Amino acid sequence: MFRTDGADHCGEDPQREEPLVGDGVTPGIVRVGETVRRPVRPFTATVHAYLAHLRAAGFTGAPVPLGVDGQGREVLSFVPGEVPREPLPAQAAGEEVLVALARLVRGLHDAAQGWRPPADAVWGSLPGADPVGPDPGEGEPELVGHRDYCPGNVVFRGGLPAALIDFDLARPTTRVREVANALYWWVPLLDPLDRSVPFAGLDAARRVAVFADAYGLDASSRARLVPTIVGMVGRFHRGARAAAERDPVFARLWEEGVRERMPRAEAWIAREGPAIAARVAAPSR
Ligand SMILES: Nc1ncnc2c1ncn2[C@@H]1O[C@H](COP(=O)(O)OP(=O)(O)OP(=O)(O)O)[C@@H](O)[C@H]1O
Ligand SMILES: [Mg+2]
């Protein structure tokens, strides 16, 4: 399924490699011309099959998989645009950003809907998590989703989310779980103390409703949304702790604030959950 030809011949100087640095979770990511090279991992072939399906289904908001290069690295199309970094800037706080992201995620899901992963599919996971099958906390899978809508994985164009990158955590999941993940990062579903300043005073319940409406979330997913968020935030807390015990990058993130942020997020959603559930129960219009 991997092509090994052609990938080194893009751009005027195919040898020029420009390092691309995210949160440092994946070392060795470089841009070469109009392509990105990333280390091949056990799940790379599964993710490429998924990305190829998305493209064939008409979804253009994800990289095109271009095989493996002569150095054994995965090759993806470079997605033009800007990738925000935390702390999120004021320009990312508008509701139009939530609306565009919700439509992007909906487009991904509609394209993913018909795809059945191969029987030998291998999925990515955080260090310390189970690498096979659906995540046990996610319910009966409806589709393969992205599962990591953090700011570093969303490409903006013209000030709005336009594409998704880094499908390393893609796995069978549910629509409601995907929506919960996107909301976690972009409402964000954190104690105001832990949000970047432009987001601290925003009405979280309203933002959840705006996203749910723009996504077109159905009634049964709306009813399950807040319990799904509560379970997800608890698993994020336990997963971050487990990853920190096994991996130096996650250990640094834990020490730099995740350790305090996650219990505060759990307390916050326990407090605010009922108001959010009431607000999101039905579409606003
Ligand atoms: N296909 C792509 N097109 C454009 N830019 C990309 C692409 N892939 C990666 N990048 C850039 O490189 C950065 C790091 O890539 P990626 O998200 O794949 O790695 P990561 O280690 O998981 O980073 P993070 O922890 O920030 O998510 C991205 O935030 C983005 O700026
Ligand atoms: Mg990333």
mmCIF file with all atom_site columns, C-alpha atoms and ligand atoms in Angstrom, residues 22-23 25-26 29 38 83 85 146 148 150-154 165-168, ligand 2:
data_model
loop_
_atom_site.group_PDB
_atom_site.id
_atom_site.type_symbol
_atom_site.label_atom_id
_atom_site.label_alt_id
_atom_site.label_comp_id
_atom_site.label_asym_id
_atom_site.label_entity_id
_atom_site.label_seq_id
_atom_site.pdbx_PDB_ins_code
_atom_site.Cartn_x
_atom_site.Cartn_y
_atom_site.Cartn_z
_atom_site.occupancy
_atom_site.B_iso_or_equiv
_atom_site.pdbx_formal_charge
_atom_site.auth_seq_id
_atom_site.auth_comp_id
_atom_site.auth_asym_id
_atom_site.auth_atom_id
_atom_site.pdbx_PDB_model_num
ATOM   1  C  CA . GLY A 1 22  ? 4.882  20.885 17.611 1.00 0.00 ? 22  GLY A CA 1
ATOM   2  C  CA . ASP A 1 23  ? 4.703  20.019 21.286 1.00 0.00 ? 23  ASP A CA 1
ATOM   3  C  CA . VAL A 1 25  ? 5.672  14.569 21.114 1.00 0.00 ? 25  VAL A CA 1
ATOM   4  C  CA . THR A 1 26  ? 6.916  13.261 17.756 1.00 0.00 ? 26  THR A CA 1
ATOM   5  C  CA . ILE A 1 29  ? 9.172  15.858 11.722 1.00 0.00 ? 29  ILE A CA 1
ATOM   6  C  CA . ARG A 1 38  ? 7.401  11.823 9.938  1.00 0.00 ? 38  ARG A CA 1
ATOM   7  C  CA . VAL A 1 83  ? -1.206 26.083 13.342 1.00 0.00 ? 83  VAL A CA 1
ATOM   8  C  CA . ARG A 1 85  ? 0.051  27.130 19.788 1.00 0.00 ? 85  ARG A CA 1
ATOM   9  C  CA . HIS A 1 146 ? -9.295 11.816 14.754 1.00 0.00 ? 146 HIS A CA 1
ATOM   10 C  CA . ASP A 1 148 ? -6.992 14.595 19.213 1.00 0.00 ? 148 ASP A CA 1
ATOM   11 C  CA . CYS A 1 150 ? -5.680 19.909 20.237 1.00 0.00 ? 150 CYS A CA 1
ATOM   12 C  CA . PRO A 1 151 ? -4.648 23.320 18.850 1.00 0.00 ? 151 PRO A CA 1
ATOM   13 C  CA . GLY A 1 152 ? -1.413 21.925 17.372 1.00 0.00 ? 152 GLY A CA 1
ATOM   14 C  CA . ASN A 1 153 ? -3.451 19.595 15.174 1.00 0.00 ? 153 ASN A CA 1
ATOM   15 C  CA . VAL A 1 154 ? -5.753 22.198 13.590 1.00 0.00 ? 154 VAL A CA 1
ATOM   16 C  CA . ILE A 1 165 ? -3.287 17.078 10.798 1.00 0.00 ? 165 ILE A CA 1
ATOM   17 C  CA . ASP A 1 166 ? -1.625 14.467 13.025 1.00 0.00 ? 166 ASP A CA 1
ATOM   18 C  CA . PHE A 1 167 ? -3.960 11.462 12.887 1.00 0.00 ? 167 PHE A CA 1
ATOM   19 C  CA . ASP A 1 168 ? -1.679 9.513  15.258 1.00 0.00 ? 168 ASP A CA 1
HETATM 20 MG MG . MG  B 2 .   ? 0.226  17.028 16.637 1.00 0.00 ? 2   MG  B MG 1
#
